[in-house]
PDB file of C-alpha atoms and ligand atoms in Angstrom:
ATOM      1  CA  ASP A1174       0.000   0.000   0.000  1.00 72.00           C
ATOM      2  CA  SER A1175       2.723   2.385   1.008  1.00 78.00           C
ATOM      3  CA  ILE A1176       4.571   1.504  -2.213  1.00 80.00           C
ATOM      4  CA  THR A1177       1.517   2.520  -4.254  1.00 82.00           C
ATOM      5  CA  THR A1178       1.374   5.839  -2.352  1.00 82.00           C
ATOM      6  CA  ASP A1179       5.104   6.403  -2.893  1.00 86.00           C
ATOM      7  CA  MET A1180       4.733   5.655  -6.594  1.00 88.00           C
ATOM      8  CA  ALA A1181       1.799   8.047  -6.879  1.00 89.00           C
ATOM      9  CA  SER A1182       3.641  10.877  -5.149  1.00 90.00           C
ATOM     10  CA  LEU A1183       6.760  10.209  -7.221  1.00 91.00           C
ATOM     11  CA  LYS A1184       4.674  10.352 -10.391  1.00 93.00           C
ATOM     12  CA  ALA A1185       3.102  13.614  -9.247  1.00 92.00           C
ATOM     13  CA  GLU A1186       6.550  15.038  -8.517  1.00 93.00           C
ATOM     14  CA  VAL A1187       7.882  14.017 -11.942  1.00 93.00           C
ATOM     15  CA  GLU A1188       4.844  15.547 -13.611  1.00 94.00           C
ATOM     16  CA  LYS A1189       5.275  18.773 -11.671  1.00 94.00           C
ATOM     17  CA  PHE A1190       8.962  18.876 -12.596  1.00 94.00           C
ATOM     18  CA  ALA A1191       8.104  18.419 -16.284  1.00 94.00           C
ATOM     19  CA  GLN A1192       5.446  21.111 -16.072  1.00 94.00           C
ATOM     20  CA  ASP A1193       7.868  23.539 -14.355  1.00 94.00           C
ATOM     21  CA  LYS A1194      10.507  22.891 -17.020  1.00 94.00           C
ATOM     22  CA  LYS A1195       7.943  23.470 -19.758  1.00 94.00           C
ATOM     23  CA  LEU A1196       7.003  26.808 -18.224  1.00 93.00           C
ATOM     24  CA  GLU A1197      10.659  27.737 -17.823  1.00 93.00           C
ATOM     25  CA  ILE A1198      11.325  26.991 -21.507  1.00 93.00           C
ATOM     26  CA  GLU A1199       8.263  28.994 -22.533  1.00 92.00           C
ATOM     27  CA  SER A1200       9.450  31.982 -20.514  1.00 91.00           C
ATOM     28  CA  LEU A1201      12.969  31.666 -21.969  1.00 92.00           C
ATOM     29  CA  LYS A1202      11.463  31.637 -25.458  1.00 92.00           C
ATOM     30  CA  VAL A1203       9.447  34.764 -24.708  1.00 89.00           C
ATOM     31  CA  ARG A1204      12.562  36.487 -23.378  1.00 87.00           C
ATOM     32  CA  GLU A1205      14.600  35.431 -26.374  1.00 89.00           C
ATOM     33  CA  ASN A1206      11.988  36.801 -28.769  1.00 87.00           C
ATOM     34  CA  PHE A1207      11.830  40.000 -26.742  1.00 84.00           C
ATOM     35  CA  ARG A1208      15.620  40.335 -26.964  1.00 85.00           C
ATOM     36  CA  LYS A1209      15.664  39.712 -30.700  1.00 88.00           C
ATOM     37  CA  GLU A1210      12.924  42.254 -31.304  1.00 86.00           C
ATOM     38  CA  PHE A1211      14.664  44.790 -29.075  1.00 85.00           C
ATOM     39  CA  MET A1212      18.006  44.344 -30.868  1.00 87.00           C
ATOM     40  CA  GLY A1213      16.261  44.692 -34.229  1.00 88.00           C
ATOM     41  CA  ASN A1214      14.595  47.891 -33.110  1.00 85.00           C
ATOM     42  CA  ILE A1215      17.843  49.327 -31.793  1.00 88.00           C
ATOM     43  CA  SER A1216      19.816  48.785 -34.977  1.00 89.00           C
ATOM     44  CA  HIS A1217      16.948  50.210 -36.982  1.00 86.00           C
ATOM     45  CA  GLU A1218      16.812  53.318 -34.791  1.00 86.00           C
ATOM     46  CA  LEU A1219      20.556  53.894 -34.981  1.00 90.00           C
ATOM     47  CA  LYS A1220      20.832  53.319 -38.711  1.00 90.00           C
ATOM     48  CA  THR A1221      18.952  56.413 -39.859  1.00 86.00           C
ATOM     49  CA  PRO A1222      21.056  59.026 -38.030  1.00 88.00           C
ATOM     50  CA  LEU A1223      24.248  57.068 -38.729  1.00 93.00           C
ATOM     51  CA  PHE A1224      23.595  57.157 -42.470  1.00 93.00           C
ATOM     52  CA  THR A1225      22.872  60.872 -42.273  1.00 91.00           C
ATOM     53  CA  VAL A1226      26.132  61.588 -40.456  1.00 94.00           C
ATOM     54  CA  GLN A1227      28.058  59.354 -42.814  1.00 94.00           C
ATOM     55  CA  GLY A1228      26.513  61.124 -45.800  1.00 93.00           C
ATOM     56  CA  TYR A1229      27.737  64.543 -44.672  1.00 93.00           C
ATOM     57  CA  ILE A1230      31.192  63.282 -43.752  1.00 92.00           C
ATOM     58  CA  MET A1231      31.632  61.490 -47.084  1.00 92.00           C
ATOM     59  CA  THR A1232      30.657  64.613 -48.977  1.00 90.00           C
ATOM     60  CA  LEU A1233      33.151  66.656 -46.975  1.00 89.00           C
ATOM     61  CA  LEU A1234      35.880  64.033 -47.484  1.00 88.00           C
ATOM     62  CA  ASP A1235      35.278  64.087 -51.229  1.00 85.00           C
ATOM     63  CA  GLY A1236      36.366  67.673 -50.991  1.00 81.00           C
ATOM     64  CA  ALA A1237      33.760  68.775 -53.487  1.00 73.00           C
ATOM     65  CA  ILE A1238      32.620  71.641 -51.336  1.00 78.00           C
ATOM     66  CA  LYS A1239      34.733  74.717 -51.944  1.00 80.00           C
ATOM     67  CA  ASP A1240      32.523  77.155 -50.081  1.00 83.00           C
ATOM     68  CA  LYS A1241      33.591  77.490 -46.445  1.00 86.00           C
ATOM     69  CA  LYS A1242      30.037  78.367 -45.378  1.00 89.00           C
ATOM     70  CA  VAL A1243      28.579  75.234 -46.949  1.00 88.00           C
ATOM     71  CA  ARG A1244      31.301  73.124 -45.333  1.00 89.00           C
ATOM     72  CA  LYS A1245      30.379  74.557 -41.966  1.00 91.00           C
ATOM     73  CA  LYS A1246      26.688  73.884 -42.621  1.00 92.00           C
ATOM     74  CA  TYR A1247      27.452  70.234 -43.385  1.00 91.00           C
ATOM     75  CA  LEU A1248      29.589  69.880 -40.285  1.00 92.00           C
ATOM     76  CA  LYS A1249      26.786  71.356 -38.208  1.00 94.00           C
ATOM     77  CA  ARG A1250      24.319  68.857 -39.672  1.00 92.00           C
ATOM     78  CA  ALA A1251      26.694  65.975 -38.990  1.00 93.00           C
ATOM     79  CA  SER A1252      27.074  67.199 -35.434  1.00 94.00           C
ATOM     80  CA  LYS A1253      23.294  67.358 -35.048  1.00 91.00           C
ATOM     81  CA  GLY A1254      23.129  63.751 -36.233  1.00 91.00           C
ATOM     82  CA  VAL A1255      25.662  62.762 -33.568  1.00 94.00           C
ATOM     83  CA  ASP A1256      23.578  64.600 -30.939  1.00 91.00           C
ATOM     84  CA  ARG A1257      20.580  62.604 -32.032  1.00 89.00           C
ATOM     85  CA  LEU A1258      22.545  59.355 -31.736  1.00 92.00           C
ATOM     86  CA  LEU A1259      23.643  60.298 -28.240  1.00 93.00           C
ATOM     87  CA  TYR A1260      20.049  61.097 -27.329  1.00 90.00           C
ATOM     88  CA  ILE A1261      18.841  57.711 -28.575  1.00 91.00           C
ATOM     89  CA  VAL A1262      21.634  55.873 -26.758  1.00 92.00           C
ATOM     90  CA  LYS A1263      20.792  57.737 -23.533  1.00 92.00           C
ATOM     91  CA  ASP A1264      17.141  56.690 -23.835  1.00 92.00           C
ATOM     92  CA  LEU A1265      18.142  53.113 -24.651  1.00 92.00           C
ATOM     93  CA  ASP A1266      20.364  53.016 -21.612  1.00 91.00           C
ATOM     94  CA  MET A1267      17.547  54.289 -19.439  1.00 91.00           C
ATOM     95  CA  ILE A1268      14.939  51.861 -20.775  1.00 91.00           C
ATOM     96  CA  THR A1269      17.333  48.923 -20.378  1.00 89.00           C
ATOM     97  CA  LYS A1270      17.998  49.873 -16.763  1.00 89.00           C
ATOM     98  CA  LEU A1271      14.292  50.273 -16.098  1.00 89.00           C
ATOM     99  CA  GLU A1272      13.323  47.017 -17.799  1.00 86.00           C
ATOM    100  CA  THR A1273      15.998  44.919 -16.148  1.00 85.00           C
ATOM    101  CA  GLY A1274      15.204  46.379 -12.748  1.00 82.00           C
ATOM    102  CA  ASP A1275      18.672  47.920 -12.515  1.00 82.00           C
ATOM    103  CA  MET A1276      17.334  51.319 -11.594  1.00 83.00           C
ATOM    104  CA  THR A1277      17.256  52.192  -7.930  1.00 89.00           C
ATOM    105  CA  LEU A1278      14.704  54.774  -6.937  1.00 92.00           C
ATOM    106  CA  PHE A1279      15.841  57.485  -4.580  1.00 95.00           C
ATOM    107  CA  ARG A1280      12.625  58.461  -2.881  1.00 96.00           C
ATOM    108  CA  GLU A1281      12.641  61.782  -1.100  1.00 97.00           C
ATOM    109  CA  ASP A1282      10.196  64.507  -0.138  1.00 97.00           C
ATOM    110  CA  PHE A1283      10.255  67.485  -2.453  1.00 97.00           C
ATOM    111  CA  ASN A1284       8.136  70.354  -3.709  1.00 97.00           C
ATOM    112  CA  LEU A1285       6.679  69.291  -7.049  1.00 97.00           C
ATOM    113  CA  ASN A1286       6.037  72.923  -8.035  1.00 97.00           C
ATOM    114  CA  GLU A1287       9.786  73.564  -8.061  1.00 97.00           C
ATOM    115  CA  VAL A1288      10.363  70.601 -10.368  1.00 97.00           C
ATOM    116  CA  ILE A1289       7.605  71.786 -12.709  1.00 97.00           C
ATOM    117  CA  GLU A1290       9.214  75.238 -12.721  1.00 97.00           C
ATOM    118  CA  ASN A1291      12.605  73.703 -13.600  1.00 97.00           C
ATOM    119  CA  VAL A1292      11.124  71.751 -16.485  1.00 98.00           C
ATOM    120  CA  VAL A1293       9.207  74.736 -17.833  1.00 97.00           C
ATOM    121  CA  GLU A1294      12.415  76.751 -17.748  1.00 97.00           C
ATOM    122  CA  LEU A1295      14.324  74.005 -19.579  1.00 96.00           C
ATOM    123  CA  ILE A1296      11.789  73.667 -22.390  1.00 96.00           C
ATOM    124  CA  GLU A1297      11.024  77.380 -22.730  1.00 96.00           C
ATOM    125  CA  MET A1298      13.183  77.819 -25.838  1.00 95.00           C
ATOM    126  CA  LYS A1299      11.524  74.906 -27.617  1.00 94.00           C
ATOM    127  CA  ALA A1300       8.048  76.246 -26.761  1.00 97.00           C
ATOM    128  CA  THR A1301       8.895  79.795 -27.836  1.00 97.00           C
ATOM    129  CA  LYS A1302      10.099  78.524 -31.226  1.00 96.00           C
ATOM    130  CA  LYS A1303       6.547  77.318 -31.938  1.00 97.00           C
ATOM    131  CA  ASN A1304       4.954  80.179 -30.014  1.00 98.00           C
ATOM    132  CA  ILE A1305       3.371  77.721 -27.592  1.00 98.00           C
ATOM    133  CA  GLU A1306       2.202  79.081 -24.274  1.00 98.00           C
ATOM    134  CA  VAL A1307       2.886  76.976 -21.186  1.00 98.00           C
ATOM    135  CA  GLU A1308       0.582  77.536 -18.243  1.00 97.00           C
ATOM    136  CA  VAL A1309       1.013  75.972 -14.791  1.00 97.00           C
ATOM    137  CA  ILE A1310      -1.893  75.687 -12.368  1.00 97.00           C
ATOM    138  CA  SER A1311      -1.165  74.426  -8.888  1.00 95.00           C
ATOM    139  CA  PRO A1312      -3.323  74.541  -5.747  1.00 89.00           C
ATOM    140  CA  GLU A1313      -0.659  75.540  -3.258  1.00 82.00           C
ATOM    141  CA  ASP A1314       2.795  77.091  -3.030  1.00 81.00           C
ATOM    142  CA  ALA A1315       4.299  73.827  -1.927  1.00 90.00           C
ATOM    143  CA  VAL A1316       2.983  70.546  -3.269  1.00 95.00           C
ATOM    144  CA  MET A1317       5.032  68.079  -1.259  1.00 96.00           C
ATOM    145  CA  VAL A1318       5.380  64.625  -2.778  1.00 97.00           C
ATOM    146  CA  SER A1319       7.388  61.516  -2.016  1.00 97.00           C
ATOM    147  CA  ALA A1320       9.156  60.241  -5.138  1.00 98.00           C
ATOM    148  CA  ASP A1321      12.459  60.135  -7.002  1.00 97.00           C
ATOM    149  CA  GLN A1322      12.855  63.796  -7.925  1.00 97.00           C
ATOM    150  CA  GLU A1323      15.194  63.304 -10.877  1.00 96.00           C
ATOM    151  CA  ARG A1324      12.999  60.618 -12.430  1.00 96.00           C
ATOM    152  CA  ILE A1325       9.821  62.649 -11.969  1.00 98.00           C
ATOM    153  CA  GLN A1326      11.565  65.583 -13.626  1.00 97.00           C
ATOM    154  CA  GLN A1327      12.252  63.211 -16.534  1.00 96.00           C
ATOM    155  CA  VAL A1328       8.576  62.146 -16.650  1.00 98.00           C
ATOM    156  CA  LEU A1329       7.419  65.761 -16.793  1.00 98.00           C
ATOM    157  CA  THR A1330      10.073  66.683 -19.351  1.00 97.00           C
ATOM    158  CA  ASN A1331       9.119  63.813 -21.665  1.00 97.00           C
ATOM    159  CA  LEU A1332       5.407  64.653 -21.463  1.00 98.00           C
ATOM    160  CA  ILE A1333       5.848  68.395 -21.957  1.00 98.00           C
ATOM    161  CA  VAL A1334       8.411  67.983 -24.747  1.00 96.00           C
ATOM    162  CA  ASN A1335       5.934  65.663 -26.522  1.00 96.00           C
ATOM    163  CA  SER A1336       3.213  68.291 -26.154  1.00 97.00           C
ATOM    164  CA  ILE A1337       5.524  70.745 -27.889  1.00 96.00           C
ATOM    165  CA  LYS A1338       6.659  68.257 -30.576  1.00 94.00           C
ATOM    166  CA  TYR A1339       3.108  67.229 -31.431  1.00 95.00           C
ATOM    167  CA  GLY A1340       1.635  70.642 -30.724  1.00 95.00           C
ATOM    168  CA  ASN A1341       0.532  73.174 -33.301  1.00 95.00           C
ATOM    169  CA  ARG A1342       2.093  76.596 -33.726  1.00 96.00           C
ATOM    170  CA  ASP A1343       0.545  79.195 -31.408  1.00 97.00           C
ATOM    171  CA  GLY A1344      -0.871  76.416 -29.251  1.00 97.00           C
ATOM    172  CA  TYR A1345      -0.948  75.971 -25.502  1.00 97.00           C
ATOM    173  CA  ILE A1346       0.130  73.465 -22.880  1.00 98.00           C
ATOM    174  CA  LYS A1347      -1.526  73.365 -19.504  1.00 98.00           C
ATOM    175  CA  VAL A1348       0.191  71.627 -16.585  1.00 98.00           C
ATOM    176  CA  SER A1349      -2.131  71.314 -13.621  1.00 97.00           C
ATOM    177  CA  VAL A1350      -1.769  69.757 -10.211  1.00 97.00           C
ATOM    178  CA  GLU A1351      -4.827  68.681  -8.274  1.00 96.00           C
ATOM    179  CA  GLU A1352      -5.610  66.761  -5.151  1.00 94.00           C
ATOM    180  CA  PHE A1353      -6.493  63.223  -6.316  1.00 95.00           C
ATOM    181  CA  ASN A1354      -7.403  61.751  -2.945  1.00 95.00           C
ATOM    182  CA  GLU A1355      -6.181  61.822   0.640  1.00 94.00           C
ATOM    183  CA  ASP A1356      -2.868  60.199  -0.305  1.00 95.00           C
ATOM    184  CA  LYS A1357      -2.157  61.383  -3.820  1.00 97.00           C
ATOM    185  CA  TYR A1358      -1.929  64.316  -6.170  1.00 97.00           C
ATOM    186  CA  SER A1359      -2.806  64.049  -9.833  1.00 97.00           C
ATOM    187  CA  ILE A1360      -0.699  65.842 -12.418  1.00 98.00           C
ATOM    188  CA  LYS A1361      -2.193  66.664 -15.789  1.00 98.00           C
ATOM    189  CA  VAL A1362      -0.297  67.663 -18.944  1.00 98.00           C
ATOM    190  CA  GLN A1363      -2.749  68.873 -21.567  1.00 98.00           C
ATOM    191  CA  ASP A1364      -2.150  70.223 -25.065  1.00 98.00           C
ATOM    192  CA  ASN A1365      -4.238  71.346 -28.010  1.00 97.00           C
ATOM    193  CA  GLY A1366      -1.965  69.689 -30.549  1.00 96.00           C
ATOM    194  CA  ILE A1367      -2.490  67.093 -33.271  1.00 95.00           C
ATOM    195  CA  GLY A1368      -4.045  64.544 -30.911  1.00 96.00           C
ATOM    196  CA  ILE A1369      -3.996  60.744 -31.112  1.00 95.00           C
ATOM    197  CA  GLU A1370      -6.588  58.481 -32.744  1.00 95.00           C
ATOM    198  CA  GLU A1371      -8.421  56.296 -30.255  1.00 95.00           C
ATOM    199  CA  GLU A1372      -7.145  53.055 -31.815  1.00 95.00           C
ATOM    200  CA  ASN A1373      -3.549  54.135 -31.103  1.00 95.00           C
ATOM    201  CA  LEU A1374      -4.061  55.068 -27.457  1.00 96.00           C
ATOM    202  CA  PRO A1375      -3.590  51.537 -26.039  1.00 94.00           C
ATOM    203  CA  ARG A1376      -0.176  51.168 -27.758  1.00 94.00           C
ATOM    204  CA  LEU A1377       1.170  54.598 -26.847  1.00 94.00           C
ATOM    205  CA  PHE A1378       3.361  53.459 -23.945  1.00 96.00           C
ATOM    206  CA  GLU A1379       4.980  50.570 -25.851  1.00 93.00           C
ATOM    207  CA  ARG A1380       8.606  51.078 -26.655  1.00 89.00           C
ATOM    208  CA  PHE A1381       9.328  52.205 -30.220  1.00 88.00           C
ATOM    209  CA  PHE A1382       5.640  52.760 -30.907  1.00 91.00           C
ATOM    210  CA  ARG A1383       4.940  55.900 -32.909  1.00 89.00           C
ATOM    211  CA  VAL A1384       1.784  57.051 -34.586  1.00 89.00           C
ATOM    212  CA  ASP A1385       3.709  58.731 -37.379  1.00 84.00           C
ATOM    213  CA  LYS A1386       7.200  57.297 -37.712  1.00 76.00           C
ATOM    214  CA  SER A1387       8.721  59.881 -40.002  1.00 74.00           C
ATOM    215  CA  GLY A1388       7.059  62.743 -38.108  1.00 73.00           C
ATOM    216  CA  SER A1389       8.478  61.481 -34.814  1.00 74.00           C
ATOM    217  CA  ARG A1390      11.990  61.015 -36.242  1.00 71.00           C
ATOM    218  CA  LYS A1391      11.913  64.457 -37.782  1.00 74.00           C
ATOM    219  CA  GLU A1392      11.160  65.814 -34.315  1.00 75.00           C
ATOM    220  CA  GLY A1393      14.166  63.936 -32.959  1.00 73.00           C
ATOM    221  CA  GLY A1394      12.168  61.312 -31.076  1.00 78.00           C
ATOM    222  CA  SER A1395      13.520  57.908 -30.083  1.00 85.00           C
ATOM    223  CA  GLY A1396      10.082  56.327 -29.691  1.00 90.00           C
ATOM    224  CA  LEU A1397      11.049  55.536 -26.104  1.00 93.00           C
ATOM    225  CA  GLY A1398       9.879  58.640 -24.254  1.00 95.00           C
ATOM    226  CA  LEU A1399       6.491  57.350 -23.136  1.00 97.00           C
ATOM    227  CA  ALA A1400       7.795  53.840 -22.406  1.00 95.00           C
ATOM    228  CA  ILE A1401      10.326  55.447 -20.056  1.00 96.00           C
ATOM    229  CA  VAL A1402       7.562  57.532 -18.455  1.00 97.00           C
ATOM    230  CA  LYS A1403       5.416  54.432 -17.876  1.00 96.00           C
ATOM    231  CA  HIS A1404       8.298  52.430 -16.387  1.00 94.00           C
ATOM    232  CA  ILE A1405       9.323  55.213 -14.022  1.00 96.00           C
ATOM    233  CA  LEU A1406       5.770  55.602 -12.772  1.00 97.00           C
ATOM    234  CA  GLU A1407       5.306  51.829 -12.454  1.00 94.00           C
ATOM    235  CA  ALA A1408       8.477  51.672 -10.354  1.00 94.00           C
ATOM    236  CA  HIS A1409       6.791  54.251  -8.100  1.00 96.00           C
ATOM    237  CA  GLU A1410       3.587  52.160  -8.111  1.00 95.00           C
ATOM    238  CA  GLU A1411       1.797  55.057  -9.764  1.00 97.00           C
ATOM    239  CA  GLN A1412      -0.537  55.177 -12.747  1.00 95.00           C
ATOM    240  CA  ILE A1413      -0.639  57.126 -15.990  1.00 97.00           C
ATOM    241  CA  THR A1414      -3.474  57.449 -18.481  1.00 97.00           C
ATOM    242  CA  ALA A1415      -3.732  59.132 -21.857  1.00 98.00           C
ATOM    243  CA  THR A1416      -6.865  60.529 -23.442  1.00 97.00           C
ATOM    244  CA  SER A1417      -7.186  62.401 -26.683  1.00 97.00           C
ATOM    245  CA  SER A1418      -9.522  63.930 -29.144  1.00 95.00           C
ATOM    246  CA  PHE A1419      -7.981  63.442 -32.575  1.00 94.00           C
ATOM    247  CA  GLY A1420      -7.151  66.778 -34.145  1.00 93.00           C
ATOM    248  CA  GLU A1421      -7.910  68.650 -30.945  1.00 96.00           C
ATOM    249  CA  GLY A1422      -5.300  67.651 -28.423  1.00 97.00           C
ATOM    250  CA  SER A1423      -4.101  65.134 -25.850  1.00 98.00           C
ATOM    251  CA  THR A1424      -4.131  64.835 -22.082  1.00 98.00           C
ATOM    252  CA  PHE A1425      -1.815  62.756 -19.902  1.00 98.00           C
ATOM    253  CA  ILE A1426      -2.636  62.316 -16.215  1.00 98.00           C
ATOM    254  CA  PHE A1427      -0.494  60.611 -13.591  1.00 98.00           C
ATOM    255  CA  THR A1428      -0.521  60.358  -9.816  1.00 98.00           C
ATOM    256  CA  LEU A1429       2.129  60.916  -7.148  1.00 98.00           C
ATOM    257  CA  GLN A1430       2.219  60.005  -3.489  1.00 97.00           C
ATOM    258  CA  LYS A1431       1.865  62.933  -1.080  1.00 96.00           C
ATOM    259  CA  THR A1432       4.515  63.322   1.576  1.00 95.00           C
ATOM    260  CA  LYS A1433       3.263  61.591   4.699  1.00 87.00           C
ATOM    261  CA  PRO A1434       2.766  64.042   7.557  1.00 80.00           C
ATOM    262  CA  THR A1435       5.411  63.429  10.211  1.00 74.00           C
ATOM    263  CA  THR A1436       4.138  61.984  13.461  1.00 60.00           C
ATOM    264  CA  THR A1437       4.356  64.637  16.141  1.00 55.00           C
ATOM    265  CA  LYS A1438       5.785  63.911  19.587  1.00 50.00           C
ATOM    266  CA  GLU A1439       2.311  64.235  21.078  1.00 49.00           C
ATOM    267  CA  THR A1440       0.829  61.472  18.924  1.00 46.00           C
ATOM    268  CA  THR A1441       3.860  59.333  19.516  1.00 46.00           C
ATOM    269  CA  SER A1442       3.467  59.525  23.261  1.00 43.00           C
ATOM    270  CA  LYS A1443      -0.251  58.871  22.948  1.00 44.00           C
ATOM    271  CA  LEU A1444       0.584  55.675  21.163  1.00 47.00           C
ATOM    272  CA  GLY A1445       2.768  54.825  24.106  1.00 41.00           C
ATOM    273  CA  LEU A1446       5.945  54.574  21.970  1.00 42.00           C
TER     274      LEU A1446
HETATM  275  P1  ADP B2159       8.683  59.814 -29.674  1.00 55.13           P
HETATM  276  O1  ADP B2159      10.142  59.833 -29.428  1.00 55.13           O
HETATM  277  O2  ADP B2159       8.304  59.262 -31.003  1.00 55.13           O
HETATM  278  O3  ADP B2159       8.017  61.112 -29.362  1.00 55.13           O
HETATM  279  P2  ADP B2159       7.210  58.742 -27.387  1.00 55.13           P
HETATM  280  O4  ADP B2159       7.313  57.403 -26.741  1.00 55.13           O
HETATM  281  O5  ADP B2159       7.480  59.927 -26.525  1.00 55.13           O
HETATM  282  O6  ADP B2159       8.156  58.690 -28.648  1.00 55.13           O
HETATM  283  O7  ADP B2159       5.757  58.877 -27.994  1.00 55.13           O
HETATM  284  C1  ADP B2159       5.230  57.833 -28.793  1.00 55.13           C
HETATM  285  C2  ADP B2159       4.281  58.374 -29.851  1.00 55.13           C
HETATM  286  O8  ADP B2159       3.090  58.872 -29.239  1.00 55.13           O
HETATM  287  C3  ADP B2159       4.825  59.555 -30.638  1.00 55.13           C
HETATM  288  O9  ADP B2159       5.605  59.145 -31.729  1.00 55.13           O
HETATM  289  C4  ADP B2159       3.550  60.264 -31.070  1.00 55.13           C
HETATM  290  O10 ADP B2159       3.038  59.638 -32.226  1.00 55.13           O
HETATM  291  C5  ADP B2159       2.583  59.986 -29.926  1.00 55.13           C
HETATM  292  N1  ADP B2159       2.479  61.115 -28.959  1.00 55.13           N
HETATM  293  C6  ADP B2159       3.116  61.226 -27.770  1.00 55.13           C
HETATM  294  N2  ADP B2159       2.755  62.367 -27.124  1.00 55.13           N
HETATM  295  C7  ADP B2159       1.852  62.978 -27.913  1.00 55.13           C
HETATM  296  C8  ADP B2159       1.100  64.209 -27.812  1.00 55.13           C
HETATM  297  N3  ADP B2159       1.203  65.023 -26.753  1.00 55.13           N
HETATM  298  N4  ADP B2159       0.268  64.515 -28.846  1.00 55.13           N
HETATM  299  C9  ADP B2159       0.152  63.691 -29.920  1.00 55.13           C
HETATM  300  N5  ADP B2159       0.837  62.544 -30.079  1.00 55.13           N
HETATM  301  C10 ADP B2159       1.673  62.179 -29.091  1.00 55.13           C
END
């Protein structure tokens, strides 16, 4: 009898082992496909600017350009191409760190309004070029949140830069902070730009997804901006949603944890600690 029981449990164990191995192989296959697709995307992304740079350098090497001004123009364009490559590599580095879990979050308490101000200052030139007005609406002087300041600055930068890139001339961008609930603030970045068709909204945060590939590349995009945003917020256990009315504009809303009020001595002693 005990032999039958032993045999049955052994059989169950073997079956479980086989099942586990099958799952492991499946997951390895998924990862391998993911890696292949990622590598394919990367080389594709790097190729375009590399060809551009090479084109300008070859022309200069051929020595056909006698005019000093034209030579300088070509060098400037080549240098812009290199900048673009550096930008893509920086984004790739960031997404790899985020996706492999190699990114440590440095949570601290900070005033979100100051970070918004920093970002608005940084993007001012870009906005002015398209005569886009950037408005910030915040409920209080200090909106204290608990998050990784540098990463949240990146989130805001990516969203606002997108609103400029896909915004119309003479448009506007509204950044507003509101109380979401007792524990969180919601931050909204709204533009009246080209908008996004509803069918594309679910894919927006996928890496390398672009509605209009050539339009995005022309604007210097890597197709990774929103994927980075999503990963950073996920690492914070926060949410982001996108809504849009095609041809009228887009709105991105995300949440951030409020700074927890510090326990005063009085409450501490009441708790008998
Ligand atoms: P990219 O580098 O192409 O801008 P992102 O990941 O930042 O990559 O954005 C993905 C795509 O989503 C963009 O190519 C663009 O088509 C669309 N998109 C992002 N933000 C906006 C916006 N504010 N208005 C319209 N389209 C947007």
